[in-house]
């Protein structure tokens, strides 16, 4: 039996293989199960490994997840709405079980979609169906591709394994902080699509679902701008930006509930500054990649938290809205994490009940209001496509000065004061947290940092409530709310896991 060695410390100038030779002198093969960096003591930064080691006569097991074919089918194929991580993985799972399905996507194929995104960043022309959130691949296509998740799901190894099969780097299966990068995601999504098409998934691009077809309290299909599609299983994975879909569900009487979420700004610094603060004297070591950070501040009296979110080392800040009169920012990086900038969202928690009481749409309204204000503020300054931005020290003194000539955002920036956009409570909590964050990472609130706005799409302010056993909407049978837009995921991996969970539930009906 191959042995497993845990917590092997390997210094930056040491070699894992040499350590293994000492631990298991006759080893013939090894497999890394986990790798992380421990940079808590800057003078002793090291890697920590868990490794499976084989000796002569032993063989290492490869992770193989093969799903058994179900030799039965539904009268009408299950329909999946939305080709983001949740919808794609729901489709993949059904197809691997041998169950044919229909995948409906309002946007175009990734290759077409990319052209529209470039037009938006360059000229400010927004295509409402092909942008950083909509189109094949969903919000995931232009994401940073960090695959870390806080959920504990048995499906995580399957998700990582299949991503590797479609072209993601193999190390994502063992790194404690797996990262694919936007460039690699954009290459793997078309491969996933080809696999789905070859194995019986019908994909309808440029097809927008307008509403559900409902009989009594049962969903039996969807109305699209290209005609009706009938099915007794509708997986709704439209993401948290599809507010039109949520409004349509509400109008048709589907049960929704308000959900707490977070909004704020995105901060950018030179990556060099973050590397120096996190790695100290070792910051130039070739084995260390662009450094990241995670910051949190909790106000015990109000219960409000301010925290960093979706930190993108070596990344870019993207204009990622879906409405022509709203501005939204988000962050991404490529696999190499090679840009000169580090960015992260700094967001304030928004408790639905405390802030909006019984107003179901309170969170959505606030989100829309901030995005519109951001758009209007930049228009007033003569902006056409740029994101609003303010230096951190100007933010703290409510002043405005010129922004650096070089920033990461492909749309550029325009200086504005964020006190015109954000509500007072958000400004106050952001200001307070900056003091603390600057103590943890000296220079964080200094002259080199600047904020972009608005970071409003961290997660969905609503949930399409589902029954925990059947995973169907509690008001409508046959409707399977799924992924981030339904309020059941918060990132690529968790959305993919949710898609799988729903697909497995539907498969149960055939078994
Ligand atoms: C720039 C950026 C960076 C990010 N970085 C990360 C990261 O590093 N790590 C991470 O875990 N998460 C990241 N995220 C978040 C992540 O992308 C989302 O959590 C994830 O994509 C949610 O998956 P989903 O399938 O639930 O929804 P989405 O990915 O939003 O997909 C929804 C799909 O539904 C389609 N759709 C919507 N309405 C309709 C309709 N009416 N008819 C037909 N189709 C419709 C949309 O076009 C879209 O393709 C990032 C997001 C962005 C925008």
PDB file of N, CA and C in Angstrom, residues 16-76:
ATOM      1  N   UNK A  16      11.537  18.939  -2.831  1.00  0.00           N
ATOM      2  CA  UNK A  16      10.589  17.961  -2.284  1.00  0.00           C
ATOM      3  C   UNK A  16      11.117  16.534  -2.458  1.00  0.00           C
ATOM      4  N   UNK A  17      11.687  16.255  -3.642  1.00  0.00           N
ATOM      5  CA  UNK A  17      12.142  14.893  -3.927  1.00  0.00           C
ATOM      6  C   UNK A  17      13.209  14.449  -2.927  1.00  0.00           C
ATOM      7  N   UNK A  18      14.093  15.384  -2.595  1.00  0.00           N
ATOM      8  CA  UNK A  18      15.153  15.040  -1.624  1.00  0.00           C
ATOM      9  C   UNK A  18      14.544  14.691  -0.276  1.00  0.00           C
ATOM     10  N   UNK A  19      13.508  15.426   0.091  1.00  0.00           N
ATOM     11  CA  UNK A  19      12.826  15.140   1.368  1.00  0.00           C
ATOM     12  C   UNK A  19      12.200  13.751   1.331  1.00  0.00           C
ATOM     13  N   UNK A  20      11.639  13.412   0.164  1.00  0.00           N
ATOM     14  CA  UNK A  20      10.976  12.103   0.039  1.00  0.00           C
ATOM     15  C   UNK A  20      12.015  10.978   0.100  1.00  0.00           C
ATOM     16  N   UNK A  21      13.185  11.239  -0.490  1.00  0.00           N
ATOM     17  CA  UNK A  21      14.248  10.214  -0.463  1.00  0.00           C
ATOM     18  C   UNK A  21      14.659   9.910   0.974  1.00  0.00           C
ATOM     19  N   UNK A  22      14.564  10.909   1.796  1.00  0.00           N
ATOM     20  CA  UNK A  22      14.921  10.716   3.206  1.00  0.00           C
ATOM     21  C   UNK A  22      13.782   9.996   3.944  1.00  0.00           C
ATOM     22  N   UNK A  23      12.543  10.385   3.608  1.00  0.00           N
ATOM     23  CA  UNK A  23      11.389   9.785   4.300  1.00  0.00           C
ATOM     24  C   UNK A  23      11.139   8.345   3.859  1.00  0.00           C
ATOM     25  N   UNK A  24      11.365   8.089   2.584  1.00  0.00           N
ATOM     26  CA  UNK A  24      11.061   6.764   2.031  1.00  0.00           C
ATOM     27  C   UNK A  24      12.135   6.427   0.999  1.00  0.00           C
ATOM     28  N   UNK A  25      13.323   5.979   1.478  1.00  0.00           N
ATOM     29  CA  UNK A  25      14.501   5.902   0.605  1.00  0.00           C
ATOM     30  C   UNK A  25      14.305   5.081  -0.670  1.00  0.00           C
ATOM     31  N   UNK A  26      13.371   4.118  -0.670  1.00  0.00           N
ATOM     32  CA  UNK A  26      13.221   3.284  -1.872  1.00  0.00           C
ATOM     33  C   UNK A  26      12.079   3.728  -2.773  1.00  0.00           C
ATOM     34  N   UNK A  27      11.587   4.931  -2.589  1.00  0.00           N
ATOM     35  CA  UNK A  27      10.349   5.281  -3.324  1.00  0.00           C
ATOM     36  C   UNK A  27      10.593   5.270  -4.836  1.00  0.00           C
ATOM     37  N   UNK A  28       9.542   4.843  -5.576  1.00  0.00           N
ATOM     38  CA  UNK A  28       9.662   4.771  -7.034  1.00  0.00           C
ATOM     39  C   UNK A  28       8.777   5.815  -7.713  1.00  0.00           C
ATOM     40  N   UNK A  29       7.771   6.277  -7.002  1.00  0.00           N
ATOM     41  CA  UNK A  29       6.830   7.225  -7.604  1.00  0.00           C
ATOM     42  C   UNK A  29       6.165   8.023  -6.481  1.00  0.00           C
ATOM     43  N   UNK A  30       5.669   9.192  -6.800  1.00  0.00           N
ATOM     44  CA  UNK A  30       4.936   9.948  -5.776  1.00  0.00           C
ATOM     45  C   UNK A  30       3.865  10.828  -6.417  1.00  0.00           C
ATOM     46  N   UNK A  31       2.895  11.181  -5.586  1.00  0.00           N
ATOM     47  CA  UNK A  31       1.810  12.032  -6.067  1.00  0.00           C
ATOM     48  C   UNK A  31       1.521  13.085  -4.986  1.00  0.00           C
ATOM     49  N   UNK A  32       1.501  14.358  -5.392  1.00  0.00           N
ATOM     50  CA  UNK A  32       1.193  15.411  -4.408  1.00  0.00           C
ATOM     51  C   UNK A  32      -0.316  15.426  -4.167  1.00  0.00           C
ATOM     52  N   UNK A  33      -0.701  15.336  -2.905  1.00  0.00           N
ATOM     53  CA  UNK A  33      -2.123  15.381  -2.564  1.00  0.00           C
ATOM     54  C   UNK A  33      -2.539  16.791  -2.176  1.00  0.00           C
ATOM     55  N   UNK A  34      -1.599  17.547  -1.633  1.00  0.00           N
ATOM     56  CA  UNK A  34      -1.910  18.911  -1.189  1.00  0.00           C
ATOM     57  C   UNK A  34      -0.619  19.731  -1.114  1.00  0.00           C
ATOM     58  N   UNK A  35      -0.711  20.983  -1.543  1.00  0.00           N
ATOM     59  CA  UNK A  35       0.446  21.884  -1.443  1.00  0.00           C
ATOM     60  C   UNK A  35      -0.037  23.269  -1.036  1.00  0.00           C
ATOM     61  N   UNK A  36       0.596  23.815  -0.016  1.00  0.00           N
ATOM     62  CA  UNK A  36       0.251  25.189   0.373  1.00  0.00           C
ATOM     63  C   UNK A  36       1.540  25.930   0.716  1.00  0.00           C
ATOM     64  N   UNK A  37       1.420  27.259   0.804  1.00  0.00           N
ATOM     65  CA  UNK A  37       2.576  28.075   1.204  1.00  0.00           C
ATOM     66  C   UNK A  37       2.308  28.571   2.616  1.00  0.00           C
ATOM     67  N   UNK A  38       3.294  28.460   3.488  1.00  0.00           N
ATOM     68  CA  UNK A  38       3.163  29.015   4.834  1.00  0.00           C
ATOM     69  C   UNK A  38       4.082  30.235   4.914  1.00  0.00           C
ATOM     70  N   UNK A  39       3.445  31.433   4.898  1.00  0.00           N
ATOM     71  CA  UNK A  39       4.248  32.670   4.921  1.00  0.00           C
ATOM     72  C   UNK A  39       3.996  33.435   6.218  1.00  0.00           C
ATOM     73  N   UNK A  40       3.567  32.695   7.258  1.00  0.00           N
ATOM     74  CA  UNK A  40       3.265  33.412   8.507  1.00  0.00           C
ATOM     75  C   UNK A  40       4.519  34.027   9.107  1.00  0.00           C
ATOM     76  N   UNK A  41       5.637  33.270   9.060  1.00  0.00           N
ATOM     77  CA  UNK A  41       6.907  33.861   9.523  1.00  0.00           C
ATOM     78  C   UNK A  41       7.711  34.205   8.282  1.00  0.00           C
ATOM     79  N   UNK A  42       7.885  35.508   8.052  1.00  0.00           N
ATOM     80  CA  UNK A  42       8.502  35.931   6.786  1.00  0.00           C
ATOM     81  C   UNK A  42       9.938  35.448   6.627  1.00  0.00           C
ATOM     82  N   UNK A  43      10.599  35.159   7.773  1.00  0.00           N
ATOM     83  CA  UNK A  43      11.976  34.686   7.667  1.00  0.00           C
ATOM     84  C   UNK A  43      12.028  33.185   7.364  1.00  0.00           C
ATOM     85  N   UNK A  44      10.884  32.516   7.491  1.00  0.00           N
ATOM     86  CA  UNK A  44      10.900  31.049   7.281  1.00  0.00           C
ATOM     87  C   UNK A  44       9.788  30.611   6.338  1.00  0.00           C
ATOM     88  N   UNK A  45       9.615  31.335   5.249  1.00  0.00           N
ATOM     89  CA  UNK A  45       8.536  30.949   4.317  1.00  0.00           C
ATOM     90  C   UNK A  45       8.859  29.573   3.740  1.00  0.00           C
ATOM     91  N   UNK A  46       7.866  28.703   3.721  1.00  0.00           N
ATOM     92  CA  UNK A  46       8.108  27.346   3.199  1.00  0.00           C
ATOM     93  C   UNK A  46       6.824  26.773   2.601  1.00  0.00           C
ATOM     94  N   UNK A  47       7.004  25.707   1.833  1.00  0.00           N
ATOM     95  CA  UNK A  47       5.838  24.978   1.299  1.00  0.00           C
ATOM     96  C   UNK A  47       5.489  23.857   2.277  1.00  0.00           C
ATOM     97  N   UNK A  48       4.195  23.502   2.304  1.00  0.00           N
ATOM     98  CA  UNK A  48       3.763  22.365   3.123  1.00  0.00           C
ATOM     99  C   UNK A  48       3.064  21.379   2.179  1.00  0.00           C
ATOM    100  N   UNK A  49       3.524  20.137   2.224  1.00  0.00           N
ATOM    101  CA  UNK A  49       2.997  19.127   1.296  1.00  0.00           C
ATOM    102  C   UNK A  49       2.363  17.950   2.036  1.00  0.00           C
ATOM    103  N   UNK A  50       1.348  17.358   1.390  1.00  0.00           N
ATOM    104  CA  UNK A  50       0.939  15.992   1.719  1.00  0.00           C
ATOM    105  C   UNK A  50       1.217  15.195   0.456  1.00  0.00           C
ATOM    106  N   UNK A  51       1.901  14.076   0.611  1.00  0.00           N
ATOM    107  CA  UNK A  51       2.338  13.331  -0.577  1.00  0.00           C
ATOM    108  C   UNK A  51       2.062  11.845  -0.389  1.00  0.00           C
ATOM    109  N   UNK A  52       1.632  11.191  -1.468  1.00  0.00           N
ATOM    110  CA  UNK A  52       1.462   9.733  -1.464  1.00  0.00           C
ATOM    111  C   UNK A  52       2.681   9.147  -2.174  1.00  0.00           C
ATOM    112  N   UNK A  53       3.303   8.182  -1.525  1.00  0.00           N
ATOM    113  CA  UNK A  53       4.575   7.668  -2.035  1.00  0.00           C
ATOM    114  C   UNK A  53       4.472   6.157  -2.280  1.00  0.00           C
ATOM    115  N   UNK A  54       4.920   5.718  -3.477  1.00  0.00           N
ATOM    116  CA  UNK A  54       4.906   4.276  -3.782  1.00  0.00           C
ATOM    117  C   UNK A  54       6.320   3.719  -3.732  1.00  0.00           C
ATOM    118  N   UNK A  55       6.447   2.521  -3.207  1.00  0.00           N
ATOM    119  CA  UNK A  55       7.741   1.824  -3.181  1.00  0.00           C
ATOM    120  C   UNK A  55       7.684   0.689  -4.205  1.00  0.00           C
ATOM    121  N   UNK A  56       8.791  -0.027  -4.451  1.00  0.00           N
ATOM    122  CA  UNK A  56       8.761  -1.061  -5.499  1.00  0.00           C
ATOM    123  C   UNK A  56       7.580  -2.016  -5.305  1.00  0.00           C
ATOM    124  N   UNK A  57       6.879  -2.303  -6.404  1.00  0.00           N
ATOM    125  CA  UNK A  57       5.738  -3.227  -6.354  1.00  0.00           C
ATOM    126  C   UNK A  57       4.422  -2.528  -6.036  1.00  0.00           C
ATOM    127  N   UNK A  58       4.476  -1.272  -5.655  1.00  0.00           N
ATOM    128  CA  UNK A  58       3.234  -0.553  -5.330  1.00  0.00           C
ATOM    129  C   UNK A  58       2.862   0.375  -6.489  1.00  0.00           C
ATOM    130  N   UNK A  59       1.576   0.625  -6.620  1.00  0.00           N
ATOM    131  CA  UNK A  59       1.121   1.523  -7.697  1.00  0.00           C
ATOM    132  C   UNK A  59       0.284   2.642  -7.103  1.00  0.00           C
ATOM    133  N   UNK A  60       0.480   3.847  -7.582  1.00  0.00           N
ATOM    134  CA  UNK A  60      -0.337   4.962  -7.089  1.00  0.00           C
ATOM    135  C   UNK A  60      -1.699   4.936  -7.781  1.00  0.00           C
ATOM    136  N   UNK A  61      -2.710   5.187  -7.001  1.00  0.00           N
ATOM    137  CA  UNK A  61      -4.070   5.213  -7.568  1.00  0.00           C
ATOM    138  C   UNK A  61      -4.290   6.554  -8.247  1.00  0.00           C
ATOM    139  N   UNK A  62      -4.882   6.554  -9.435  1.00  0.00           N
ATOM    140  CA  UNK A  62      -5.267   7.823 -10.083  1.00  0.00           C
ATOM    141  C   UNK A  62      -6.747   8.043  -9.814  1.00  0.00           C
ATOM    142  N   UNK A  63      -7.111   9.310  -9.582  1.00  0.00           N
ATOM    143  CA  UNK A  63      -8.518   9.592  -9.321  1.00  0.00           C
ATOM    144  C   UNK A  63      -9.314   9.423 -10.616  1.00  0.00           C
ATOM    145  N   UNK A  64     -10.190   8.416 -10.614  1.00  0.00           N
ATOM    146  CA  UNK A  64     -11.038   8.240 -11.796  1.00  0.00           C
ATOM    147  C   UNK A  64     -12.477   8.221 -11.343  1.00  0.00           C
ATOM    148  N   UNK A  65     -13.260   9.138 -11.858  1.00  0.00           N
ATOM    149  CA  UNK A  65     -14.668   9.160 -11.477  1.00  0.00           C
ATOM    150  C   UNK A  65     -15.469   8.858 -12.742  1.00  0.00           C
ATOM    151  N   UNK A  66     -15.984   7.643 -12.813  1.00  0.00           N
ATOM    152  CA  UNK A  66     -16.763   7.255 -13.993  1.00  0.00           C
ATOM    153  C   UNK A  66     -18.204   7.069 -13.536  1.00  0.00           C
ATOM    154  N   UNK A  67     -19.125   7.720 -14.210  1.00  0.00           N
ATOM    155  CA  UNK A  67     -20.523   7.624 -13.792  1.00  0.00           C
ATOM    156  C   UNK A  67     -21.221   6.515 -14.583  1.00  0.00           C
ATOM    157  N   UNK A  68     -22.015   5.698 -13.894  1.00  0.00           N
ATOM    158  CA  UNK A  68     -22.715   4.613 -14.613  1.00  0.00           C
ATOM    159  C   UNK A  68     -23.836   5.166 -15.487  1.00  0.00           C
ATOM    160  N   UNK A  69     -23.996   4.623 -16.676  1.00  0.00           N
ATOM    161  CA  UNK A  69     -25.071   5.098 -17.565  1.00  0.00           C
ATOM    162  C   UNK A  69     -26.425   4.662 -16.999  1.00  0.00           C
ATOM    163  N   UNK A  70     -27.382   5.562 -17.073  1.00  0.00           N
ATOM    164  CA  UNK A  70     -28.755   5.228 -16.662  1.00  0.00           C
ATOM    165  C   UNK A  70     -29.476   4.848 -17.940  1.00  0.00           C
ATOM    166  N   UNK A  71     -29.998   3.635 -18.000  1.00  0.00           N
ATOM    167  CA  UNK A  71     -30.576   3.223 -19.287  1.00  0.00           C
ATOM    168  C   UNK A  71     -32.053   3.580 -19.414  1.00  0.00           C
ATOM    169  N   UNK A  72     -32.434   4.706 -18.897  1.00  0.00           N
ATOM    170  CA  UNK A  72     -33.813   5.165 -19.040  1.00  0.00           C
ATOM    171  C   UNK A  72     -33.767   6.652 -19.370  1.00  0.00           C
ATOM    172  N   UNK A  73     -34.842   7.177 -19.923  1.00  0.00           N
ATOM    173  CA  UNK A  73     -34.826   8.614 -20.214  1.00  0.00           C
ATOM    174  C   UNK A  73     -36.181   9.236 -19.896  1.00  0.00           C
ATOM    175  N   UNK A  74     -36.223  10.513 -19.855  1.00  0.00           N
ATOM    176  CA  UNK A  74     -37.474  11.228 -19.609  1.00  0.00           C
ATOM    177  C   UNK A  74     -38.206  11.412 -20.933  1.00  0.00           C
ATOM    178  N   UNK A  75     -39.544  11.522 -20.862  1.00  0.00           N
ATOM    179  CA  UNK A  75     -40.316  11.783 -22.091  1.00  0.00           C
ATOM    180  C   UNK A  75     -39.843  13.082 -22.727  1.00  0.00           C
ATOM    181  N   UNK A  76     -39.696  14.091 -21.860  1.00  0.00           N
ATOM    182  CA  UNK A  76     -39.179  15.375 -22.378  1.00  0.00           C
ATOM    183  C   UNK A  76     -37.841  15.628 -21.708  1.00  0.00           C
TER     184      UNK A  76
END
